[in-house]
Amino acid sequence: MTNQQDKTIIITGGAGFIGSHVVRLFVTKYPNYRIVNLDALTYAGNLENLRDIEKSPNYFFERADILKTDEIEKIFSTYQPDAVIHLAAESHVDRSILSPLDFVYTNVIGTVNLLNTAKKSWNNNFANKLFYHVSTDEVYGALGETGFFTEETKYDPHSPYSASKAASDHFVKAYFDTYALPIVISNCSNNYGPNQFPEKLIPLFINNIIHKKSLPVYGDGLYTRDWLYVKDHAAAIDLIFHRGNKGETYNIGGFNEWKNIDLVKLLCKLMDEKLRNRAGTSEKLITYVKDRPGHDRRYAIDASKINKKLGWKPSVTFEEGLSQTIDWYLQNEDWLKHVTSGEYQNYYELQYSKRDGR
Ligand code: NAD
Ligand code: DAU
């Protein structure tokens, strides 16, 4: 999609972690675009993430569930969007193990519902239209000690979450092949940064260190993830949205692999410095606990396609990004307090109370 003319874009999941960074980037960088944030505000959606831009004249919020066809059709009919950037999803692997059907509903059926609505609203006139699906590297399964996921790697998902994202990717591709709906997909590695819900490794451990709670490392702690700063993911989405080839997939990654235990030790060191703790204080909180079932050993993205074709690369080092992330959480303790009250406590109890000891 070129960025010459005005356009209206529906961004789903815009109140969540990555979605809020994408909404902010588009609202501020493209004042001539109308940005409609369509979000159901589940436990993971939080309008506090967008306070700084909510009064912008080109920003609109619609609370709606992507599973409810009538709600979605009404929003399409009101705004007549040129494009959809679809991020709304159930996104946490551990929750998918507790409750797989929620993931099938939102990630698979919700996505198909949106595809149908876009197709119907565009009335088979697809010129200058785009359905952009934001997906994950977890669809590719797990790597051994070496190798990388490329855009050609066969799908081999292992968790209910990754299976649901793989299914949604297949539907998006099927709408391109069957109906010529213009689509693009990106598959990204682990994101971190401000506004991430503290169920994911980095913000959960920051919150626990603040409250001197134990740091539950799954299994032997030698699982490897490829970490990317969320604003770099948003920048990649911007590039792919405007310059990606229709029908294609782009892998996005940080060229930044860390074994969980090494990452946790770095996080502990930075937290001790920032909290003016004695060195080694936070590391004492590390507790090895029962492993996640079906735990993928290693993820690593080969991001050379987006690098070569679109000139994208990460803009911050991991140490810089992690330091900025910790500062954000320390400066936004109210945000943390709000999202960790109520339902979060029940989730934490359910997820971690039976995990102690291996
Ligand atoms: P998140 O859980 O922080 O946010 C998800 C958002 O979707 C929330 O605002 C929630 O309210 C909304 N939502 C959920 N169900 C909905 C429904 N039925 N209707 C409308 N809105 C609904 O997720 P995130 O980490 O920001 O991930 C966003 C997307 O990026 C997801 O599709 C995820 O699979 C993908 N992704 C995430 C990562 C990562 O590391 N977090 C990496 C790669 C890809
Ligand atoms: O790879 C992209 C994916 O990254 C996204 O698609 C998902 O939405 C996102 O949640 C993330 O999935 P992971 O399962 O890799 O992220 P999580 O933060 O849950 O876990 C990161 C690693 O840390 C993983 O190996 C499990 C481990 N872990 C996690 C938690 C929450 C622990 O050891 N202890 C924990 O308490």
Short mmCIF file of C-alpha atoms and ligand atoms in Angstrom, two decimals:
data_model
loop_
_atom_site.label_atom_id
_atom_site.label_comp_id
_atom_site.label_asym_id
_atom_site.label_seq_id
_atom_site.Cartn_x
_atom_site.Cartn_y
_atom_site.Cartn_z
CA MET A 1 0.00 0.00 0.00
CA THR A 2 1.46 3.40 -0.89
CA ASN A 3 1.28 6.17 1.70
CA GLN A 4 0.44 8.92 -0.79
CA GLN A 5 -3.30 9.22 -0.23
CA ASP A 6 -5.51 9.43 2.85
CA LYS A 7 -6.82 6.13 4.07
CA THR A 8 -8.78 4.53 6.87
CA ILE A 9 -7.21 1.59 8.67
CA ILE A 10 -8.85 -0.68 11.23
CA ILE A 11 -6.24 -1.95 13.68
CA THR A 12 -7.59 -4.85 15.75
CA GLY A 13 -6.13 -5.48 19.21
CA GLY A 14 -4.90 -1.90 19.36
CA ALA A 15 -5.35 -1.70 23.14
CA GLY A 16 -2.97 -4.62 23.72
CA PHE A 17 0.80 -4.63 24.00
CA ILE A 18 2.04 -4.61 20.39
CA GLY A 19 -1.20 -3.15 19.00
CA SER A 20 -0.88 -0.02 21.15
CA HIS A 21 2.61 0.64 19.78
CA VAL A 22 1.36 0.12 16.21
CA VAL A 23 -1.62 2.45 16.78
CA ARG A 24 0.63 5.16 18.28
CA LEU A 25 3.11 4.90 15.40
CA PHE A 26 0.42 5.18 12.71
CA VAL A 27 -1.59 7.93 14.48
CA THR A 28 1.48 10.13 14.96
CA LYS A 29 3.38 9.35 11.75
CA TYR A 30 0.40 9.55 9.37
CA PRO A 31 -1.91 12.39 10.45
CA ASN A 32 -3.74 12.02 7.11
CA TYR A 33 -4.82 8.45 7.97
CA ARG A 34 -7.90 7.65 10.07
CA ILE A 35 -6.89 4.97 12.58
CA VAL A 36 -9.72 2.93 14.08
CA ASN A 37 -8.69 0.84 17.08
CA LEU A 38 -11.09 -2.14 17.27
CA ASP A 39 -10.63 -4.01 20.54
CA ALA A 40 -12.81 -6.08 22.87
CA LEU A 41 -10.80 -4.96 25.95
CA THR A 42 -10.19 -8.44 27.33
CA TYR A 43 -7.91 -8.80 30.37
CA ALA A 44 -5.02 -7.96 28.00
CA GLY A 45 -6.53 -4.83 26.47
CA ASN A 46 -6.00 -1.55 28.28
CA LEU A 47 -6.89 1.93 27.05
CA GLU A 48 -4.36 3.37 29.52
CA ASN A 49 -1.78 2.22 26.94
CA LEU A 50 -3.01 4.95 24.57
CA ARG A 51 -3.72 7.92 26.89
CA ASP A 52 -1.11 10.09 25.16
CA ILE A 53 -2.76 9.86 21.72
CA GLU A 54 -6.44 9.23 22.50
CA LYS A 55 -7.44 12.83 21.75
CA SER A 56 -5.73 12.91 18.34
CA PRO A 57 -8.28 13.91 15.67
CA ASN A 58 -7.33 10.93 13.47
CA TYR A 59 -7.79 8.32 16.26
CA PHE A 60 -11.05 6.43 16.86
CA PHE A 61 -11.82 3.65 19.33
CA GLU A 62 -14.51 0.99 18.88
CA ARG A 63 -15.07 -1.63 21.57
CA ALA A 64 -16.08 -4.80 19.72
CA ASP A 65 -15.47 -8.52 19.70
CA ILE A 66 -14.10 -9.98 16.45
CA LEU A 67 -16.31 -13.01 17.05
CA LYS A 68 -19.48 -10.94 16.75
CA THR A 69 -20.23 -10.55 13.06
CA ASP A 70 -22.92 -7.88 13.49
CA GLU A 71 -20.63 -5.65 15.58
CA ILE A 72 -17.78 -5.99 13.11
CA GLU A 73 -19.95 -5.42 10.03
CA LYS A 74 -21.39 -2.27 11.60
CA ILE A 75 -17.90 -0.86 12.20
CA PHE A 76 -16.83 -1.67 8.61
CA SER A 77 -19.97 -0.02 7.32
CA THR A 78 -19.42 3.11 9.44
CA TYR A 79 -15.74 3.63 8.61
CA GLN A 80 -15.43 2.02 5.14
CA PRO A 81 -11.80 0.97 5.81
CA ASP A 82 -9.16 0.61 3.10
CA ALA A 83 -7.14 -1.79 5.19
CA VAL A 84 -7.07 -3.97 8.27
CA ILE A 85 -4.04 -4.63 10.44
CA HIS A 86 -5.11 -7.61 12.52
CA LEU A 87 -3.40 -8.09 15.89
CA ALA A 88 -6.34 -9.04 18.15
CA ALA A 89 -5.67 -12.46 19.61
CA GLU A 90 -5.34 -14.56 22.69
CA SER A 91 -1.55 -14.39 22.93
CA HIS A 92 -0.25 -16.30 25.97
CA VAL A 93 0.98 -19.89 25.57
CA ASP A 94 0.38 -20.86 29.23
CA ARG A 95 -3.25 -19.69 29.04
CA SER A 96 -3.70 -21.71 25.83
CA ILE A 97 -2.68 -24.83 27.75
CA LEU A 98 -5.32 -24.08 30.40
CA SER A 99 -8.05 -23.10 27.94
CA PRO A 100 -7.43 -24.10 24.29
CA LEU A 101 -10.95 -23.36 23.00
CA ASP A 102 -10.66 -19.64 23.81
CA PHE A 103 -7.74 -19.61 21.36
CA VAL A 104 -9.69 -21.44 18.65
CA TYR A 105 -12.57 -18.98 18.99
CA THR A 106 -10.62 -15.73 18.95
CA ASN A 107 -7.58 -16.61 16.85
CA VAL A 108 -9.16 -18.90 14.27
CA ILE A 109 -12.88 -18.11 14.09
CA GLY A 110 -12.34 -14.42 14.91
CA THR A 111 -9.81 -14.13 12.09
CA VAL A 112 -12.10 -15.87 9.58
CA ASN A 113 -14.93 -13.60 10.68
CA LEU A 114 -12.77 -10.56 9.96
CA LEU A 115 -11.66 -11.95 6.59
CA ASN A 116 -15.31 -12.49 5.62
CA THR A 117 -16.29 -9.02 6.77
CA ALA A 118 -13.44 -7.37 4.87
CA LYS A 119 -14.27 -9.35 1.72
CA LYS A 120 -17.95 -8.48 1.97
CA SER A 121 -17.36 -4.81 2.77
CA TRP A 122 -14.91 -4.46 -0.16
CA ASN A 123 -17.49 -6.14 -2.38
CA ASN A 124 -14.84 -7.98 -4.43
CA ASN A 125 -13.34 -4.63 -5.43
CA PHE A 126 -9.90 -5.12 -3.92
CA ALA A 127 -7.93 -2.31 -5.60
CA ASN A 128 -5.86 -0.49 -2.95
CA LYS A 129 -7.19 -2.74 -0.19
CA LEU A 130 -5.10 -4.81 2.25
CA PHE A 131 -5.67 -7.36 5.01
CA TYR A 132 -2.46 -7.55 7.08
CA HIS A 133 -2.25 -10.46 9.53
CA VAL A 134 0.24 -10.15 12.40
CA SER A 135 1.48 -13.59 13.37
CA THR A 136 4.21 -15.38 15.27
CA ASP A 137 7.36 -17.44 14.74
CA GLU A 138 5.83 -20.12 17.00
CA VAL A 139 3.94 -21.52 13.99
CA TYR A 140 7.26 -22.99 12.79
CA GLY A 141 7.67 -25.19 15.88
CA ALA A 142 11.02 -25.67 17.59
CA LEU A 143 14.66 -25.58 16.46
CA GLY A 144 17.58 -27.65 17.73
CA GLU A 145 20.93 -26.09 18.62
CA THR A 146 21.41 -24.63 15.13
CA GLY A 147 19.42 -23.25 12.19
CA PHE A 148 16.84 -20.51 11.71
CA PHE A 149 13.19 -20.16 10.73
CA THR A 150 12.87 -18.81 7.18
CA GLU A 151 9.67 -17.92 5.32
CA GLU A 152 9.88 -21.40 3.71
CA THR A 153 10.08 -23.36 6.99
CA LYS A 154 7.26 -25.88 7.26
CA TYR A 155 4.60 -25.12 9.87
CA ASP A 156 4.89 -27.41 12.91
CA PRO A 157 3.08 -25.82 15.87
CA HIS A 158 3.15 -27.49 19.29
CA SER A 159 1.01 -25.45 21.69
CA PRO A 160 -2.70 -24.72 21.37
CA TYR A 161 -1.69 -21.05 20.95
CA SER A 162 0.72 -21.71 18.08
CA ALA A 163 -1.70 -24.21 16.48
CA SER A 164 -4.42 -21.54 16.51
CA LYS A 165 -2.09 -18.93 15.00
CA ALA A 166 -0.95 -21.44 12.34
CA ALA A 167 -4.58 -22.16 11.46
CA SER A 168 -5.33 -18.45 11.19
CA ASP A 169 -2.30 -17.94 8.91
CA HIS A 170 -3.57 -20.77 6.68
CA PHE A 171 -7.01 -19.16 6.43
CA VAL A 172 -5.49 -15.79 5.54
CA LYS A 173 -3.42 -17.44 2.78
CA ALA A 174 -6.46 -19.40 1.60
CA TYR A 175 -8.41 -16.13 1.14
CA PHE A 176 -5.60 -14.86 -1.08
CA ASP A 177 -5.51 -18.06 -3.17
CA THR A 178 -9.27 -18.57 -3.34
CA TYR A 179 -10.75 -15.08 -3.47
CA ALA A 180 -7.69 -12.96 -4.40
CA LEU A 181 -8.20 -10.99 -1.18
CA PRO A 182 -5.01 -8.88 -0.91
CA ILE A 183 -3.19 -10.08 2.17
CA VAL A 184 0.22 -9.95 3.77
CA ILE A 185 1.47 -11.87 6.83
CA SER A 186 4.38 -11.28 9.17
CA ASN A 187 5.73 -13.82 11.65
CA CYS A 188 7.66 -12.23 14.48
CA SER A 189 9.82 -13.45 17.35
CA ASN A 190 9.38 -12.63 21.07
CA ASN A 191 8.64 -8.97 21.73
CA TYR A 192 9.46 -7.03 24.89
CA GLY A 193 9.02 -3.40 25.92
CA PRO A 194 6.66 -0.97 27.69
CA ASN A 195 3.00 -1.98 28.21
CA GLN A 196 3.49 -5.75 28.01
CA PHE A 197 1.06 -7.60 30.28
CA PRO A 198 2.94 -9.17 33.23
CA GLU A 199 2.06 -12.75 32.33
CA LYS A 200 4.97 -12.86 29.84
CA LEU A 201 8.51 -13.61 31.04
CA ILE A 202 10.13 -10.15 31.15
CA PRO A 203 7.36 -8.02 32.71
CA LEU A 204 6.34 -10.85 35.06
CA PHE A 205 9.89 -11.09 36.39
CA ILE A 206 10.25 -7.27 36.65
CA ASN A 207 7.03 -7.15 38.69
CA ASN A 208 8.14 -10.06 40.89
CA ILE A 209 11.55 -8.47 41.55
CA ILE A 210 9.83 -5.22 42.57
CA HIS A 211 7.72 -7.23 45.05
CA LYS A 212 10.61 -9.54 46.09
CA LYS A 213 8.64 -12.58 44.86
CA SER A 214 10.27 -15.72 43.47
CA LEU A 215 11.20 -15.86 39.76
CA PRO A 216 9.75 -19.12 38.38
CA VAL A 217 12.13 -20.38 35.66
CA TYR A 218 10.55 -23.28 33.75
CA GLY A 219 12.48 -26.57 33.43
CA ASP A 220 16.26 -26.29 33.12
CA GLY A 221 16.11 -22.63 32.01
CA LEU A 222 18.05 -23.44 28.82
CA TYR A 223 15.19 -22.67 26.42
CA THR A 224 16.16 -20.05 23.85
CA ARG A 225 14.14 -17.13 22.49
CA ASP A 226 14.98 -14.39 19.96
CA TRP A 227 14.01 -11.04 21.54
CA LEU A 228 12.90 -7.91 19.69
CA TYR A 229 12.04 -4.47 21.08
CA VAL A 230 8.34 -3.81 20.43
CA LYS A 231 8.93 -0.44 18.72
CA ASP A 232 11.16 -2.21 16.17
CA HIS A 233 8.32 -4.65 15.49
CA ALA A 234 5.93 -1.72 14.96
CA ALA A 235 8.44 -0.14 12.53
CA ALA A 236 8.63 -3.42 10.60
CA ILE A 237 4.81 -3.59 10.40
CA ASP A 238 4.77 -0.02 9.01
CA LEU A 239 7.26 -1.00 6.26
CA ILE A 240 5.49 -4.24 5.35
CA PHE A 241 2.10 -2.51 5.34
CA HIS A 242 3.31 0.09 2.84
CA ARG A 243 5.85 -1.84 0.78
CA GLY A 244 5.30 -5.58 1.32
CA ASN A 245 4.29 -7.76 -1.61
CA LYS A 246 0.70 -9.01 -1.56
CA GLY A 247 0.32 -12.71 -0.76
CA GLU A 248 3.76 -12.91 0.85
CA THR A 249 5.11 -13.63 4.31
CA TYR A 250 7.85 -11.66 6.08
CA ASN A 251 9.75 -13.00 9.09
CA ILE A 252 10.72 -10.42 11.71
CA GLY A 253 13.32 -11.11 14.41
CA GLY A 254 15.85 -9.47 16.65
CA PHE A 255 19.04 -11.36 15.62
CA ASN A 256 19.16 -11.63 19.41
CA GLU A 257 19.05 -15.11 20.95
CA TRP A 258 19.12 -15.59 24.70
CA LYS A 259 18.83 -18.67 26.87
CA ASN A 260 16.13 -17.90 29.44
CA ILE A 261 18.43 -18.24 32.44
CA ASP A 262 21.04 -15.87 30.95
CA LEU A 263 18.34 -13.32 30.17
CA VAL A 264 16.92 -13.61 33.70
CA LYS A 265 20.38 -13.09 35.22
CA LEU A 266 20.93 -9.97 33.07
CA LEU A 267 17.50 -8.69 34.10
CA CYS A 268 18.34 -9.31 37.78
CA LYS A 269 21.64 -7.41 37.44
CA LEU A 270 19.97 -4.39 35.78
CA MET A 271 17.14 -4.40 38.36
CA ASP A 272 19.65 -4.48 41.24
CA GLU A 273 21.47 -1.48 39.74
CA LYS A 274 18.26 0.49 39.20
CA LEU A 275 16.76 -0.38 42.60
CA ARG A 276 20.15 0.25 44.29
CA ASN A 277 20.09 -3.27 45.72
CA ARG A 278 23.23 -5.07 46.79
CA ALA A 279 24.63 -7.00 43.75
CA GLY A 280 23.13 -10.51 43.60
CA THR A 281 19.94 -9.64 45.56
CA SER A 282 17.46 -10.37 42.73
CA GLU A 283 19.26 -13.50 41.51
CA LYS A 284 18.48 -15.10 44.87
CA LEU A 285 14.80 -15.03 43.86
CA ILE A 286 15.38 -17.43 40.93
CA THR A 287 13.47 -20.69 41.48
CA TYR A 288 13.46 -23.56 38.99
CA VAL A 289 9.90 -24.87 38.63
CA LYS A 290 7.98 -27.55 36.73
CA ASP A 291 8.33 -27.14 32.98
CA ARG A 292 5.68 -25.88 30.53
CA PRO A 293 4.21 -28.91 28.67
CA GLY A 294 5.17 -29.04 24.98
CA HIS A 295 7.80 -26.33 25.63
CA ASP A 296 9.60 -25.39 22.38
CA ARG A 297 13.36 -25.59 22.92
CA ARG A 298 14.60 -22.82 20.66
CA TYR A 299 13.24 -20.13 18.36
CA ALA A 300 15.47 -18.09 16.02
CA ILE A 301 14.34 -16.01 13.07
CA ASP A 302 16.19 -15.51 9.82
CA ALA A 303 15.12 -11.93 9.11
CA SER A 304 17.21 -11.49 5.97
CA LYS A 305 14.20 -11.14 3.62
CA ILE A 306 12.79 -8.05 5.35
CA ASN A 307 16.32 -6.74 5.80
CA LYS A 308 17.24 -7.10 2.11
CA LYS A 309 13.88 -6.26 0.51
CA LEU A 310 12.67 -3.50 2.84
CA GLY A 311 15.87 -2.35 4.55
CA TRP A 312 14.58 -3.09 8.07
CA LYS A 313 16.78 -3.91 11.01
CA PRO A 314 16.39 -3.54 14.79
CA SER A 315 17.27 -0.05 16.02
CA VAL A 316 18.23 -0.75 19.63
CA THR A 317 20.54 -3.27 21.28
CA PHE A 318 19.00 -5.70 23.75
CA GLU A 319 20.78 -4.03 26.69
CA GLU A 320 19.40 -0.60 25.67
CA GLY A 321 15.88 -1.93 25.07
CA LEU A 322 15.81 -3.90 28.30
CA SER A 323 17.09 -0.94 30.29
CA GLN A 324 14.41 1.35 28.77
CA THR A 325 11.78 -1.32 29.45
CA ILE A 326 12.74 -1.63 33.13
CA ASP A 327 12.72 2.18 33.48
CA TRP A 328 9.22 2.28 32.00
CA TYR A 329 7.88 -0.28 34.49
CA LEU A 330 9.58 1.48 37.42
CA GLN A 331 8.07 4.80 36.32
CA ASN A 332 4.61 3.33 35.74
CA GLU A 333 3.90 1.48 38.95
CA ASP A 334 0.25 2.60 38.83
CA TRP A 335 -0.16 0.87 35.45
CA LEU A 336 1.39 -2.28 36.93
CA LYS A 337 -0.84 -2.05 40.00
CA HIS A 338 -4.01 -1.72 37.89
CA VAL A 339 -3.24 -4.70 35.66
CA THR A 340 -2.10 -6.98 38.49
CA SER A 341 -5.18 -6.53 40.66
CA GLY A 342 -8.30 -8.70 40.45
CA GLU A 343 -8.29 -11.46 37.82
CA TYR A 344 -4.48 -11.44 37.58
CA GLN A 345 -4.16 -12.76 41.14
CA ASN A 346 -6.45 -15.72 40.32
CA TYR A 347 -4.49 -16.44 37.14
CA TYR A 348 -1.19 -16.30 39.01
CA GLU A 349 -2.43 -18.68 41.68
CA LEU A 350 -3.78 -21.14 39.07
CA GLN A 351 -0.64 -20.99 36.91
CA TYR A 352 2.09 -21.05 39.54
CA SER A 353 0.79 -22.55 42.80
CA LYS A 354 1.25 -26.16 41.65
CA ARG A 355 4.54 -25.51 39.82
CA ASP A 356 6.96 -25.28 42.73
CA GLY A 357 9.81 -27.77 42.55
CA ARG A 358 10.64 -29.96 39.58
P1 NAD B 1 -1.94 -8.91 23.83
O1 NAD B 1 -2.47 -10.14 24.50
O2 NAD B 1 -1.13 -7.94 24.63
O3 NAD B 1 -3.15 -8.08 23.20
C1 NAD B 1 -4.20 -8.67 22.50
C2 NAD B 1 -5.28 -7.63 22.27
O4 NAD B 1 -6.35 -8.24 21.51
C3 NAD B 1 -5.90 -7.07 23.55
O5 NAD B 1 -6.02 -5.67 23.48
C4 NAD B 1 -7.27 -7.74 23.60
O6 NAD B 1 -8.24 -6.95 24.28
C5 NAD B 1 -7.58 -7.90 22.12
N1 NAD B 1 -8.53 -8.98 21.88
C6 NAD B 1 -8.47 -10.26 22.35
N2 NAD B 1 -9.55 -10.96 21.95
C7 NAD B 1 -10.31 -10.13 21.19
C8 NAD B 1 -11.53 -10.27 20.50
N3 NAD B 1 -12.22 -11.42 20.52
N4 NAD B 1 -12.01 -9.20 19.81
C9 NAD B 1 -11.34 -8.02 19.80
N5 NAD B 1 -10.19 -7.83 20.46
C10 NAD B 1 -9.66 -8.86 21.16
O7 NAD B 1 -1.15 -9.44 22.56
P2 NAD B 1 0.25 -8.96 21.95
O8 NAD B 1 1.35 -9.60 22.67
O9 NAD B 1 0.22 -7.49 21.78
O10 NAD B 1 0.15 -9.66 20.50
C11 NAD B 1 -0.54 -9.03 19.43
C12 NAD B 1 -0.47 -9.92 18.21
O11 NAD B 1 0.88 -10.16 17.85
C13 NAD B 1 -1.10 -11.30 18.43
O12 NAD B 1 -1.76 -11.65 17.25
C14 NAD B 1 0.09 -12.21 18.67
O13 NAD B 1 -0.19 -13.52 18.25
C15 NAD B 1 1.15 -11.55 17.80
N6 NAD B 1 2.54 -11.73 18.24
C16 NAD B 1 2.91 -11.46 19.54
C17 NAD B 1 4.25 -11.58 19.91
C18 NAD B 1 4.72 -11.27 21.32
O14 NAD B 1 5.89 -11.51 21.65
N7 NAD B 1 3.88 -10.73 22.20
C19 NAD B 1 5.22 -11.98 18.97
C20 NAD B 1 4.78 -12.26 17.66
C21 NAD B 1 3.45 -12.11 17.30
O1 DAU B 2 7.79 -16.16 19.78
C1 DAU B 2 6.72 -15.27 19.73
C2 DAU B 2 5.80 -15.53 20.90
O2 DAU B 2 6.49 -15.08 22.06
C3 DAU B 2 4.46 -14.83 20.77
O3 DAU B 2 3.77 -15.33 19.67
C4 DAU B 2 3.62 -15.02 22.04
O4 DAU B 2 2.43 -14.26 21.94
C5 DAU B 2 4.44 -14.54 23.23
O5 DAU B 2 3.72 -14.81 24.41
C6 DAU B 2 5.80 -15.22 23.27
O6 DAU B 2 5.67 -16.63 23.60
P1 DAU B 2 6.66 -17.36 24.64
O7 DAU B 2 5.96 -18.53 25.17
O8 DAU B 2 8.00 -17.54 24.06
O9 DAU B 2 6.76 -16.17 25.74
P2 DAU B 2 6.76 -16.19 27.34
O10 DAU B 2 7.12 -14.81 27.80
O11 DAU B 2 5.53 -16.81 27.90
O12 DAU B 2 7.97 -17.17 27.69
C7 DAU B 2 9.31 -16.89 27.25
C8 DAU B 2 10.18 -18.04 27.74
O13 DAU B 2 10.27 -17.97 29.18
C9 DAU B 2 9.64 -19.41 27.43
O14 DAU B 2 10.71 -20.30 27.15
C10 DAU B 2 8.93 -19.84 28.73
C11 DAU B 2 9.78 -19.16 29.81
N1 DAU B 2 9.05 -18.76 31.02
C12 DAU B 2 7.92 -18.01 30.89
C13 DAU B 2 7.21 -17.62 31.99
C14 DAU B 2 5.94 -16.80 31.84
C15 DAU B 2 9.53 -19.12 32.28
O15 DAU B 2 10.58 -19.77 32.40
N2 DAU B 2 8.81 -18.72 33.37
C16 DAU B 2 7.66 -18.01 33.29
O16 DAU B 2 7.04 -17.70 34.34
#
